[in-house]
mmCIF file of C-alpha atoms and ligand atoms in Angstrom:
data_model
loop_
_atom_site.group_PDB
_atom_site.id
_atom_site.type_symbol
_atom_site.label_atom_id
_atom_site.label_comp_id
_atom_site.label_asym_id
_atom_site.label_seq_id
_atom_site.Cartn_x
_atom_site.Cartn_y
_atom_site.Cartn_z
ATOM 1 C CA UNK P 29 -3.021 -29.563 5.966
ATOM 2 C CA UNK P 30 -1.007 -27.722 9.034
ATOM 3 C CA UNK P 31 1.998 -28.823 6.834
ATOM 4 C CA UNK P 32 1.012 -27.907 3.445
ATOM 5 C CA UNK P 33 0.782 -24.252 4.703
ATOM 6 C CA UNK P 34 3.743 -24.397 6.565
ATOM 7 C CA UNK P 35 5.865 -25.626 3.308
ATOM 8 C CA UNK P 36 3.968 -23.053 1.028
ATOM 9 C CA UNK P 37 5.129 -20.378 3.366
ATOM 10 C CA UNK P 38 8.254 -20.980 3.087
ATOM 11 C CA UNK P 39 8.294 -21.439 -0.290
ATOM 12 C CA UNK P 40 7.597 -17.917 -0.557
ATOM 13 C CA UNK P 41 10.023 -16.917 1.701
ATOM 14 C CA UNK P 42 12.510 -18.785 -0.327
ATOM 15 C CA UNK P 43 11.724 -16.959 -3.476
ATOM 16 C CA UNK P 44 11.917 -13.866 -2.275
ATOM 17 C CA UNK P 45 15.933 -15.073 -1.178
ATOM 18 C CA UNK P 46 16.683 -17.246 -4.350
ATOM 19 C CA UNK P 47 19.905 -15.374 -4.588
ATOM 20 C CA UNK P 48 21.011 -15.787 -0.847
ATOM 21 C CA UNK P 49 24.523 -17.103 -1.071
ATOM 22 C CA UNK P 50 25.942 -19.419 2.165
ATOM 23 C CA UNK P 51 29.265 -17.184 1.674
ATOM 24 C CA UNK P 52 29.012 -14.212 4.672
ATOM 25 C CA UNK P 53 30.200 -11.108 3.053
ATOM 26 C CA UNK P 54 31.841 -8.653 5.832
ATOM 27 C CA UNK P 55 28.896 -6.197 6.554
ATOM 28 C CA UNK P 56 31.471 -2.990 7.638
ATOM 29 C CA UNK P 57 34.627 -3.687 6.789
ATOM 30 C CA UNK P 58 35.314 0.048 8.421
ATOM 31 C CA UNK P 59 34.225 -1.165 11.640
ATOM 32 C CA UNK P 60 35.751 -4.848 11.977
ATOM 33 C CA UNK P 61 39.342 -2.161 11.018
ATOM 34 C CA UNK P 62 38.196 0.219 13.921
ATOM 35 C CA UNK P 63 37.695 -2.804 16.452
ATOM 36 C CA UNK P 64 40.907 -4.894 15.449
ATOM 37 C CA UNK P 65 43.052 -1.304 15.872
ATOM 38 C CA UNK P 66 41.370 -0.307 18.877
ATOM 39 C CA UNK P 67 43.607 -0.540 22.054
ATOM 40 C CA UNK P 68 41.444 -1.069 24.768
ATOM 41 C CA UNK P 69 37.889 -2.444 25.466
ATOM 42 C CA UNK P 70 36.846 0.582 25.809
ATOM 43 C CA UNK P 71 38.018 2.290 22.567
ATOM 44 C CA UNK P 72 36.295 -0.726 21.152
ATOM 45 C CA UNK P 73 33.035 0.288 22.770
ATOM 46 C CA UNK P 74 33.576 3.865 21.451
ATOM 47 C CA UNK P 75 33.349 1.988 18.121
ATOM 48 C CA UNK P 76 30.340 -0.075 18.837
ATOM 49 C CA UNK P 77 28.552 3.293 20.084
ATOM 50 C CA UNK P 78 24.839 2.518 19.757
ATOM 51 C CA UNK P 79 22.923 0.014 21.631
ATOM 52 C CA UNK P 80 22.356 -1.799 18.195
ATOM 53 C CA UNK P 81 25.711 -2.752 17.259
ATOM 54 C CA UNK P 82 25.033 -5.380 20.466
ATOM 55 C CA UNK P 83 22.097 -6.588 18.870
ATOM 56 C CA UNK P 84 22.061 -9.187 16.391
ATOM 57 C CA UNK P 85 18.254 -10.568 14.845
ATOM 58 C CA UNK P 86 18.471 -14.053 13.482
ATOM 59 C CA UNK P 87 15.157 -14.194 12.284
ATOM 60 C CA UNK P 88 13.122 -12.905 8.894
ATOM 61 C CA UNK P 89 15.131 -9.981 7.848
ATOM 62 C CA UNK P 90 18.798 -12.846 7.254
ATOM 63 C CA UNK P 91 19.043 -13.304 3.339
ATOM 64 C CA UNK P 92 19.433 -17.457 4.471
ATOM 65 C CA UNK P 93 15.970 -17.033 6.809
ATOM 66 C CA UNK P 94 13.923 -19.782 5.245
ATOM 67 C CA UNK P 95 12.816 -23.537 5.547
ATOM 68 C CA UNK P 96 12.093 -24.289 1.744
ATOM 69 C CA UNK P 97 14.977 -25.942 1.675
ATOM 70 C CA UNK P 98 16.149 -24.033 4.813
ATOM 71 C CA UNK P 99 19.774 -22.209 5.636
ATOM 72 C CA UNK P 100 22.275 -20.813 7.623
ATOM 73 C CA UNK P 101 22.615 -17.564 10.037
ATOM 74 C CA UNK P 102 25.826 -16.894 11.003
ATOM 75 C CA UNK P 103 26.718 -14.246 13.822
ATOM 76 C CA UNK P 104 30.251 -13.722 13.394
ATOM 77 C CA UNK P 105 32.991 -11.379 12.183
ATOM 78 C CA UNK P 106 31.524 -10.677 9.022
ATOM 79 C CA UNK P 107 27.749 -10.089 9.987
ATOM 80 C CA UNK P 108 28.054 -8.897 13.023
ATOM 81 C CA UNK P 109 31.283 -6.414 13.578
ATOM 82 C CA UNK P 110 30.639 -6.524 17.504
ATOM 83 C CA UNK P 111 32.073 -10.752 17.307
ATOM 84 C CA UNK P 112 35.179 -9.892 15.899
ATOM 85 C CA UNK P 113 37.832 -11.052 18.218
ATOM 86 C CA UNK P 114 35.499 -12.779 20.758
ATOM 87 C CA UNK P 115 36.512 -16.289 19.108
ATOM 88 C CA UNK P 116 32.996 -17.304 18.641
ATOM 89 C CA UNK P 117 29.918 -17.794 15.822
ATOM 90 C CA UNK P 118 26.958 -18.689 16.679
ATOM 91 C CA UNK P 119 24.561 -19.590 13.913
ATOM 92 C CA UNK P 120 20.731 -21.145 13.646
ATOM 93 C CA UNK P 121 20.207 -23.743 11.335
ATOM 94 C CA UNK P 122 17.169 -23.541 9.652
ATOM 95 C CA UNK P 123 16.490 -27.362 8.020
ATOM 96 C CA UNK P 124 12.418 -27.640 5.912
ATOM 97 C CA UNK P 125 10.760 -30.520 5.776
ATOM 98 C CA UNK P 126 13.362 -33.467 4.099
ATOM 99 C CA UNK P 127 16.047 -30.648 3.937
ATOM 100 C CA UNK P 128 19.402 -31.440 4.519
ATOM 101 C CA UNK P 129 23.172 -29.722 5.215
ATOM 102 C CA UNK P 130 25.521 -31.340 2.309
ATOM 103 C CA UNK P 131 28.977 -33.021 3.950
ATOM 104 C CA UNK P 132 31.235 -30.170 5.141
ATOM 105 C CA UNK P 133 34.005 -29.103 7.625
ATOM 106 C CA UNK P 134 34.636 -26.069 9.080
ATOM 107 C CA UNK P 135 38.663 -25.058 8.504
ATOM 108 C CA UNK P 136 39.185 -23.234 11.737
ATOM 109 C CA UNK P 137 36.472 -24.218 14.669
ATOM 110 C CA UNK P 138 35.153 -26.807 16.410
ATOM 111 C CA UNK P 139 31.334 -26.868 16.179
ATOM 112 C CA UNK P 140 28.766 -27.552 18.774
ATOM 113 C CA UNK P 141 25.194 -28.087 17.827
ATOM 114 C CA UNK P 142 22.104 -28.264 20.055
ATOM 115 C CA UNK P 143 18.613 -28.930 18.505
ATOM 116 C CA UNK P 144 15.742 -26.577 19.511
ATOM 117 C CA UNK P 145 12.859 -28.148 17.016
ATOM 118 C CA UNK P 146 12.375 -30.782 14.710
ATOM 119 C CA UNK P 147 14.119 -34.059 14.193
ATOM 120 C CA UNK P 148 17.281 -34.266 13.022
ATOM 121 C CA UNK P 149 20.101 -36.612 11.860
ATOM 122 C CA UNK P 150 23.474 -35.848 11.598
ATOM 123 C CA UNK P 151 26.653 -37.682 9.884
ATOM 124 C CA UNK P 152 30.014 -37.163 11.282
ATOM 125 C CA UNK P 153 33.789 -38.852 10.184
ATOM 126 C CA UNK P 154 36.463 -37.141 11.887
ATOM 127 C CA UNK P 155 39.018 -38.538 9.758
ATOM 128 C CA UNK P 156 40.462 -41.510 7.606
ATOM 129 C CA UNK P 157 39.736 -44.929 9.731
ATOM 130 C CA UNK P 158 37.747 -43.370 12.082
ATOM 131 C CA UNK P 159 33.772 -44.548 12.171
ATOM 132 C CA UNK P 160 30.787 -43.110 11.437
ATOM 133 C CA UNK P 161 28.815 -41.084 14.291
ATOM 134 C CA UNK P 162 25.271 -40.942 14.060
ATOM 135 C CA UNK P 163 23.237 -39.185 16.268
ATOM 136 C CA UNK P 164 19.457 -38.308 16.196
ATOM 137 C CA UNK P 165 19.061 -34.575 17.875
ATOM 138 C CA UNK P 166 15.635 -33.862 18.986
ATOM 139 C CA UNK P 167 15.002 -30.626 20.926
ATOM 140 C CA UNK P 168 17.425 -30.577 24.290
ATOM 141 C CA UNK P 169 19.962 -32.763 22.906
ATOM 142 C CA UNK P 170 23.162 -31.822 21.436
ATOM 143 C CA UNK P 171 26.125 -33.239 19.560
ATOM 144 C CA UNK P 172 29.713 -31.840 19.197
ATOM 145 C CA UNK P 173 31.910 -32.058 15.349
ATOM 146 C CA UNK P 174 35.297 -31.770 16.124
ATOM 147 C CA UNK P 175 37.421 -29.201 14.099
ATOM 148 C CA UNK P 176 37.766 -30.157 10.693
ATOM 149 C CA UNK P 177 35.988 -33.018 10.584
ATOM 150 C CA UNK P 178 33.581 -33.922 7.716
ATOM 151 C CA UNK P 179 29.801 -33.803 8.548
ATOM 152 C CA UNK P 180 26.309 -33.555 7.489
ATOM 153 C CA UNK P 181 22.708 -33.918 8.797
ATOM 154 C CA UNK P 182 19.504 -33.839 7.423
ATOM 155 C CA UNK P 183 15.625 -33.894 8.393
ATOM 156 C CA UNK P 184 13.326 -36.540 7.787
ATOM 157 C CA UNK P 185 10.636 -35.262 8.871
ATOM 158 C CA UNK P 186 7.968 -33.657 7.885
ATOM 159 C CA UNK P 187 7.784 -30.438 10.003
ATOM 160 C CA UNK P 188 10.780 -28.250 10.452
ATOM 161 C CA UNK P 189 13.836 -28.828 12.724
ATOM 162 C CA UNK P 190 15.889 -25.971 14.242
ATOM 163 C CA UNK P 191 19.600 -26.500 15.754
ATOM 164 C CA UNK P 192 21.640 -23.864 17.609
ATOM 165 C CA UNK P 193 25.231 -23.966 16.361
ATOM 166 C CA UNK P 194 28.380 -22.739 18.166
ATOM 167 C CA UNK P 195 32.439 -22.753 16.912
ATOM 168 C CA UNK P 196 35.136 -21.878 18.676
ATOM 169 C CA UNK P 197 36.278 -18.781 15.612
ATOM 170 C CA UNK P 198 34.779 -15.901 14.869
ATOM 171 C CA UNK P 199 35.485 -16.659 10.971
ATOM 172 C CA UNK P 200 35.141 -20.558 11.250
ATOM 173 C CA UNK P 201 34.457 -20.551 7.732
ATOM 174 C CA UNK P 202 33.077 -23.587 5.701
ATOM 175 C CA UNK P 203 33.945 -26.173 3.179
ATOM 176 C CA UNK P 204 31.373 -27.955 1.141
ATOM 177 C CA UNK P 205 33.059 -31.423 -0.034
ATOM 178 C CA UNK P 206 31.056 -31.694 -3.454
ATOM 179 C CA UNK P 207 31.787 -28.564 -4.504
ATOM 180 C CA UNK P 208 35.517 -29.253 -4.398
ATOM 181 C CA UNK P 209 35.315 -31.382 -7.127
ATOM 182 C CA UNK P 210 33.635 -29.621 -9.697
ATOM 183 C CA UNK P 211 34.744 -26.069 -9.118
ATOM 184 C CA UNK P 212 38.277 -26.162 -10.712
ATOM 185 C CA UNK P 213 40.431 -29.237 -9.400
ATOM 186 C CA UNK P 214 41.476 -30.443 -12.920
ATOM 187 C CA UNK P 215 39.027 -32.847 -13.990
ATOM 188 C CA UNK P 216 40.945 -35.640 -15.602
ATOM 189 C CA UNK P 217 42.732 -36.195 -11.873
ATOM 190 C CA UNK P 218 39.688 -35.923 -9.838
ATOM 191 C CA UNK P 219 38.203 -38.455 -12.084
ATOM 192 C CA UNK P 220 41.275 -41.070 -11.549
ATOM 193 C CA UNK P 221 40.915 -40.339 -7.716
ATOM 194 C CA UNK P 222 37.434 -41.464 -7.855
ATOM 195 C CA UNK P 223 36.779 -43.931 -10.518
ATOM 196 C CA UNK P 224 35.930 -41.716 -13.141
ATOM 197 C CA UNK P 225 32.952 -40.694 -11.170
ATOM 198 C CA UNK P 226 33.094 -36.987 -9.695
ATOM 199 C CA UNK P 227 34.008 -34.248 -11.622
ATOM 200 C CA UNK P 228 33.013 -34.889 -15.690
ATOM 201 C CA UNK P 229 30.931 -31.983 -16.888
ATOM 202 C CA UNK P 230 27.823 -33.886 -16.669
ATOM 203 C CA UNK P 231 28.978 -34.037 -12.011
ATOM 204 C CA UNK P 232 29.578 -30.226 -12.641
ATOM 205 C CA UNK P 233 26.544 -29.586 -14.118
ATOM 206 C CA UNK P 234 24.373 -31.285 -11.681
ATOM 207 C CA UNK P 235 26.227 -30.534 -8.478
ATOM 208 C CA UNK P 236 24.013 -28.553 -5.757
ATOM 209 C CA UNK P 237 25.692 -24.851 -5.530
ATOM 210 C CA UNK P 238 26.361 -23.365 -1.854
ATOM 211 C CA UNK P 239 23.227 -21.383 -1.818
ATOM 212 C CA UNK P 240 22.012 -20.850 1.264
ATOM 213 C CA UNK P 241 23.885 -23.764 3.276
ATOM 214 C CA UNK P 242 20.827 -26.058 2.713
ATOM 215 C CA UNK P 243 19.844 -28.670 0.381
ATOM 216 C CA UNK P 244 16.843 -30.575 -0.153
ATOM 217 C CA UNK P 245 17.091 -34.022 0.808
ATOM 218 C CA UNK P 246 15.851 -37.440 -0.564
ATOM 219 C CA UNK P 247 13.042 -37.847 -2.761
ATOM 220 C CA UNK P 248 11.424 -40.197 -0.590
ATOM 221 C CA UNK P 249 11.062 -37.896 2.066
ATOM 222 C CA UNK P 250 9.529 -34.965 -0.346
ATOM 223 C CA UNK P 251 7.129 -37.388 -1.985
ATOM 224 C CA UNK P 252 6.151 -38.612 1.949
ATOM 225 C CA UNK P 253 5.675 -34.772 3.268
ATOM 226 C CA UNK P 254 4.161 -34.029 -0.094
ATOM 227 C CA UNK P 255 6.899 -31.343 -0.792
ATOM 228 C CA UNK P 256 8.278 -29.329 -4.092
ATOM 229 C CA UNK P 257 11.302 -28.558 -4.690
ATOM 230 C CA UNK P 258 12.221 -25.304 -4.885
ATOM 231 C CA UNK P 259 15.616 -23.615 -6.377
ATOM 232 C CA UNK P 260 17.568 -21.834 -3.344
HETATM 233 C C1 NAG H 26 13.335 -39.098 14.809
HETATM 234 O O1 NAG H 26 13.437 -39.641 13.481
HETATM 235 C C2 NAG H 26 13.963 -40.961 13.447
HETATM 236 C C3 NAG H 26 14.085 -41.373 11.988
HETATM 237 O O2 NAG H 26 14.826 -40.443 11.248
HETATM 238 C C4 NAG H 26 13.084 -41.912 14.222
HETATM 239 O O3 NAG H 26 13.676 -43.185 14.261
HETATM 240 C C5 NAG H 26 12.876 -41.384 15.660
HETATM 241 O O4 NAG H 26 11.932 -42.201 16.316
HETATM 242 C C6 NAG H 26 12.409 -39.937 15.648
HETATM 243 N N1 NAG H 26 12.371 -39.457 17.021
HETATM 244 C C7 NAG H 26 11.322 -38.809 17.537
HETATM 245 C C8 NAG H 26 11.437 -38.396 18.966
HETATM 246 O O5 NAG H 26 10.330 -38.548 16.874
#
Protein backbone atom coordinates (compact mmCIF):
# COMPACT_ATOMS: atom_id res chain seq x y z
CA UNK A 1 0.00 0.00 0.00
CA UNK A 2 3.20 2.20 1.35
CA UNK A 3 4.15 1.87 -2.40
CA UNK A 4 1.06 2.60 -4.18
CA UNK A 5 1.12 6.07 -2.48
CA UNK A 6 4.55 6.58 -2.97
CA UNK A 7 4.18 5.94 -6.98
CA UNK A 8 0.87 8.05 -7.07
CA UNK A 9 2.82 10.88 -5.59
CA UNK A 10 5.05 11.02 -7.88
CA UNK A 11 2.94 10.65 -10.54
CA UNK A 12 1.68 13.92 -9.71
CA UNK A 13 4.79 15.41 -9.37
CA UNK A 14 5.60 14.21 -12.79
CA UNK A 15 2.66 15.87 -14.37
CA UNK A 16 3.09 18.90 -13.07
CA UNK A 17 6.97 18.64 -14.98
CA UNK A 18 5.80 16.76 -18.22
CA UNK A 19 7.72 19.33 -20.12
CA UNK A 20 11.05 19.11 -18.06
CA UNK A 21 13.71 18.65 -20.68
CA UNK A 22 17.26 16.66 -19.51
CA UNK A 23 19.02 19.62 -21.62
CA UNK A 24 20.32 22.39 -18.69
CA UNK A 25 19.63 25.72 -20.15
CA UNK A 26 22.26 28.43 -18.68
CA UNK A 27 20.16 30.12 -15.86
CA UNK A 28 22.25 33.81 -16.14
CA UNK A 29 24.14 33.89 -18.89
CA UNK A 30 25.10 37.64 -17.47
CA UNK A 31 26.60 36.15 -14.55
CA UNK A 32 28.55 32.91 -15.87
CA UNK A 33 30.14 36.38 -18.42
CA UNK A 34 30.80 38.37 -15.11
CA UNK A 35 32.58 35.26 -13.38
CA UNK A 36 34.64 33.99 -16.52
CA UNK A 37 35.91 37.98 -16.96
CA UNK A 38 36.47 38.49 -13.46
CA UNK A 39 40.24 38.72 -12.51
CA UNK A 40 40.51 37.65 -9.18
CA UNK A 41 38.56 35.47 -6.63
CA UNK A 42 37.52 38.17 -5.20
CA UNK A 43 35.99 40.17 -8.11
CA UNK A 44 34.28 36.86 -8.59
CA UNK A 45 32.77 37.06 -5.14
CA UNK A 46 31.72 40.69 -5.88
CA UNK A 47 29.68 38.88 -8.57
CA UNK A 48 28.26 36.16 -6.47
CA UNK A 49 27.21 38.99 -3.83
CA UNK A 50 24.38 37.39 -1.86
CA UNK A 51 24.60 34.47 0.36
CA UNK A 52 22.23 32.64 -2.19
CA UNK A 53 24.25 32.51 -5.18
CA UNK A 54 26.27 29.74 -2.76
CA UNK A 55 23.26 27.91 -2.31
CA UNK A 56 22.03 25.43 -4.60
CA UNK A 57 18.43 23.23 -3.58
CA UNK A 58 18.27 19.92 -5.33
CA UNK A 59 15.06 19.04 -4.17
CA UNK A 60 11.13 19.89 -5.23
CA UNK A 61 11.45 23.22 -6.80
CA UNK A 62 14.24 21.30 -10.05
CA UNK A 63 11.93 20.99 -13.24
CA UNK A 64 13.64 17.01 -13.32
CA UNK A 65 12.54 16.58 -9.29
CA UNK A 66 10.45 13.46 -9.64
CA UNK A 67 10.44 9.54 -9.34
CA UNK A 68 7.54 8.72 -11.88
CA UNK A 69 9.90 7.79 -14.03
CA UNK A 70 12.50 9.85 -12.08
CA UNK A 71 15.42 12.45 -13.45
CA UNK A 72 18.34 14.35 -13.30
CA UNK A 73 19.65 17.54 -11.15
CA UNK A 74 22.54 18.91 -12.34
CA UNK A 75 24.61 21.64 -10.33
CA UNK A 76 26.86 22.98 -12.80
CA UNK A 77 27.71 25.92 -15.06
CA UNK A 78 24.44 26.32 -16.40
CA UNK A 79 22.19 26.00 -13.19
CA UNK A 80 24.21 27.17 -10.89
CA UNK A 81 26.55 30.32 -12.10
CA UNK A 82 28.66 29.98 -8.74
CA UNK A 83 30.28 26.21 -10.50
CA UNK A 84 31.51 27.80 -13.39
CA UNK A 85 35.18 27.24 -13.51
CA UNK A 86 35.40 24.96 -10.40
CA UNK A 87 35.64 21.82 -12.87
CA UNK A 88 32.90 20.03 -11.17
CA UNK A 89 28.86 18.89 -11.43
CA UNK A 90 27.38 17.32 -9.06
CA UNK A 91 23.95 15.94 -9.79
CA UNK A 92 21.20 13.54 -7.82
CA UNK A 93 19.72 10.94 -9.67
CA UNK A 94 16.34 10.47 -8.99
CA UNK A 95 15.40 6.63 -10.43
CA UNK A 96 11.05 5.45 -9.49
CA UNK A 97 10.21 2.27 -9.03
CA UNK A 98 11.51 0.04 -12.43
CA UNK A 99 12.93 3.41 -13.78
CA UNK A 100 15.92 3.41 -15.60
CA UNK A 101 18.88 5.94 -17.17
CA UNK A 102 18.98 4.97 -21.13
CA UNK A 103 22.88 4.10 -22.35
CA UNK A 104 24.86 7.38 -22.41
CA UNK A 105 28.36 9.01 -22.10
CA UNK A 106 29.28 12.08 -20.90
CA UNK A 107 31.71 14.00 -23.71
CA UNK A 108 33.92 15.83 -21.30
CA UNK A 109 33.99 14.19 -17.53
CA UNK A 110 34.58 11.33 -15.81
CA UNK A 111 31.62 10.39 -13.57
CA UNK A 112 31.53 9.07 -10.10
CA UNK A 113 28.36 7.74 -8.64
CA UNK A 114 27.56 6.81 -5.03
CA UNK A 115 24.08 5.38 -4.11
CA UNK A 116 22.23 6.99 -1.14
CA UNK A 117 18.73 4.84 -1.46
CA UNK A 118 17.29 2.21 -3.34
CA UNK A 119 18.77 -0.56 -5.38
CA UNK A 120 20.38 0.00 -8.30
CA UNK A 121 22.08 -1.61 -11.35
CA UNK A 122 24.28 -0.08 -13.56
CA UNK A 123 25.80 -1.09 -17.17
CA UNK A 124 29.11 0.17 -18.16
CA UNK A 125 31.46 -0.58 -21.66
CA UNK A 126 34.27 1.67 -21.78
CA UNK A 127 34.99 0.95 -25.24
CA UNK A 128 35.13 -1.56 -28.27
CA UNK A 129 36.54 -5.10 -26.78
CA UNK A 130 36.36 -4.09 -23.48
CA UNK A 131 33.67 -6.16 -21.10
CA UNK A 132 30.75 -5.44 -19.52
CA UNK A 133 30.83 -3.98 -15.78
CA UNK A 134 28.04 -4.66 -13.69
CA UNK A 135 27.70 -3.47 -10.44
CA UNK A 136 24.72 -3.49 -7.95
CA UNK A 137 24.92 0.01 -5.81
CA UNK A 138 23.00 -0.11 -2.68
CA UNK A 139 23.27 2.85 -0.27
CA UNK A 140 27.25 3.39 0.74
CA UNK A 141 28.58 1.88 -2.27
CA UNK A 142 29.83 3.57 -5.25
CA UNK A 143 31.02 2.91 -8.78
CA UNK A 144 33.20 5.12 -11.09
CA UNK A 145 32.34 5.49 -15.43
CA UNK A 146 35.31 6.54 -16.94
CA UNK A 147 35.13 9.57 -19.39
CA UNK A 148 33.31 8.79 -22.34
CA UNK A 149 32.39 5.60 -21.78
CA UNK A 150 28.89 4.22 -22.57
CA UNK A 151 26.62 3.44 -19.53
CA UNK A 152 23.31 2.89 -18.08
CA UNK A 153 21.56 1.68 -14.87
CA UNK A 154 18.29 1.04 -13.87
CA UNK A 155 16.06 0.07 -10.69
CA UNK A 156 14.40 -3.03 -10.13
CA UNK A 157 12.91 -2.43 -7.40
CA UNK A 158 10.04 -1.47 -6.19
CA UNK A 159 10.76 1.58 -3.93
CA UNK A 160 12.91 4.39 -5.12
CA UNK A 161 16.75 4.49 -5.44
CA UNK A 162 18.80 7.71 -5.11
CA UNK A 163 22.61 8.03 -6.41
CA UNK A 164 24.90 11.03 -5.86
CA UNK A 165 26.76 11.79 -9.09
CA UNK A 166 30.06 13.68 -9.51
CA UNK A 167 32.24 14.63 -13.03
CA UNK A 168 35.25 16.07 -13.26
CA UNK A 169 33.58 19.41 -15.78
CA UNK A 170 31.52 21.88 -14.92
CA UNK A 171 29.62 21.38 -18.44
CA UNK A 172 30.18 17.51 -18.66
CA UNK A 173 27.37 17.43 -20.88
CA UNK A 174 25.52 14.20 -22.05
CA UNK A 175 24.93 11.93 -24.94
CA UNK A 176 21.98 9.64 -25.15
CA UNK A 177 23.03 6.69 -27.68
CA UNK A 178 19.35 6.03 -29.05
CA UNK A 179 18.70 9.26 -29.78
CA UNK A 180 21.63 9.46 -32.18
CA UNK A 181 20.04 7.39 -34.47
CA UNK A 182 16.84 8.77 -35.05
CA UNK A 183 17.46 12.47 -34.72
CA UNK A 184 19.04 13.23 -38.18
CA UNK A 185 21.99 10.71 -39.07
CA UNK A 186 20.65 9.85 -42.59
CA UNK A 187 18.53 6.97 -42.25
CA UNK A 188 19.35 4.73 -45.15
CA UNK A 189 23.20 4.53 -43.55
CA UNK A 190 22.24 4.05 -40.04
CA UNK A 191 20.08 1.29 -41.22
CA UNK A 192 23.13 -0.56 -43.20
CA UNK A 193 25.25 -0.01 -39.95
CA UNK A 194 22.77 -1.90 -38.04
CA UNK A 195 20.95 -4.40 -40.05
CA UNK A 196 18.24 -2.39 -41.13
CA UNK A 197 17.17 -2.13 -37.58
CA UNK A 198 17.64 1.48 -35.94
CA UNK A 199 16.60 4.39 -37.51
CA UNK A 200 13.31 3.62 -40.07
CA UNK A 201 10.52 5.99 -39.17
CA UNK A 202 8.68 3.41 -37.36
CA UNK A 203 12.60 3.44 -34.59
CA UNK A 204 12.01 7.30 -34.81
CA UNK A 205 8.70 7.25 -33.90
CA UNK A 206 8.97 5.04 -30.97
CA UNK A 207 12.31 6.14 -29.59
CA UNK A 208 12.13 7.49 -25.81
CA UNK A 209 12.92 11.48 -26.08
CA UNK A 210 15.58 13.01 -23.48
CA UNK A 211 12.96 14.20 -21.13
CA UNK A 212 14.00 14.38 -17.95
CA UNK A 213 17.17 11.94 -18.10
CA UNK A 214 14.92 9.01 -16.97
CA UNK A 215 13.09 6.29 -18.55
CA UNK A 216 10.83 3.75 -17.37
CA UNK A 217 12.20 0.44 -17.37
CA UNK A 218 10.95 -3.15 -18.20
CA UNK A 219 7.50 -4.15 -18.15
CA UNK A 220 8.11 -6.86 -15.87
CA UNK A 221 9.21 -4.76 -13.25
CA UNK A 222 6.02 -2.21 -13.62
CA UNK A 223 3.57 -5.09 -13.74
CA UNK A 224 5.62 -6.59 -10.35
CA UNK A 225 5.50 -2.99 -8.41
CA UNK A 226 2.07 -2.55 -9.87
CA UNK A 227 3.19 0.71 -11.68
CA UNK A 228 1.73 3.05 -14.72
CA UNK A 229 3.44 4.52 -16.95
CA UNK A 230 3.47 7.90 -17.14
CA UNK A 231 4.72 10.36 -20.14
CA UNK A 232 7.86 12.48 -18.78
C1 LIG B 1 19.42 -5.66 -5.26
O1 LIG B 1 18.71 -6.13 -6.42
C2 LIG B 1 19.29 -7.29 -6.99
C3 LIG B 1 18.49 -7.64 -8.24
O2 LIG B 1 18.41 -6.55 -9.12
C4 LIG B 1 19.30 -8.44 -6.01
O3 LIG B 1 19.97 -9.54 -6.57
C5 LIG B 1 20.01 -8.00 -4.70
O4 LIG B 1 19.87 -9.03 -3.75
C6 LIG B 1 19.42 -6.70 -4.18
N1 LIG B 1 20.21 -6.27 -3.03
C7 LIG B 1 19.67 -5.90 -1.87
C8 LIG B 1 20.62 -5.50 -0.80
O5 LIG B 1 18.46 -5.86 -1.70
Amino acid sequence: MYQRIAVTAGLLVSTFTQHAVAVDKTRDPDMVANLVTAATQLDRLSVLCSDKDWLFDFTVQQPNYNFAPGGVINMNAATFPAAKGNGMTLAMLNLGPCSMLPPHYHPRASNYVVAIKGNTTTYMFEENGARLVTEILTPGKATIFPAASMHMMVNNGCDDAQLVSALNADDAGTQNVGNVFTNGFPSELVDAAFGQSMAGAAAAAKMIPVGTGSNWGTAECMKRCGVTPTTS
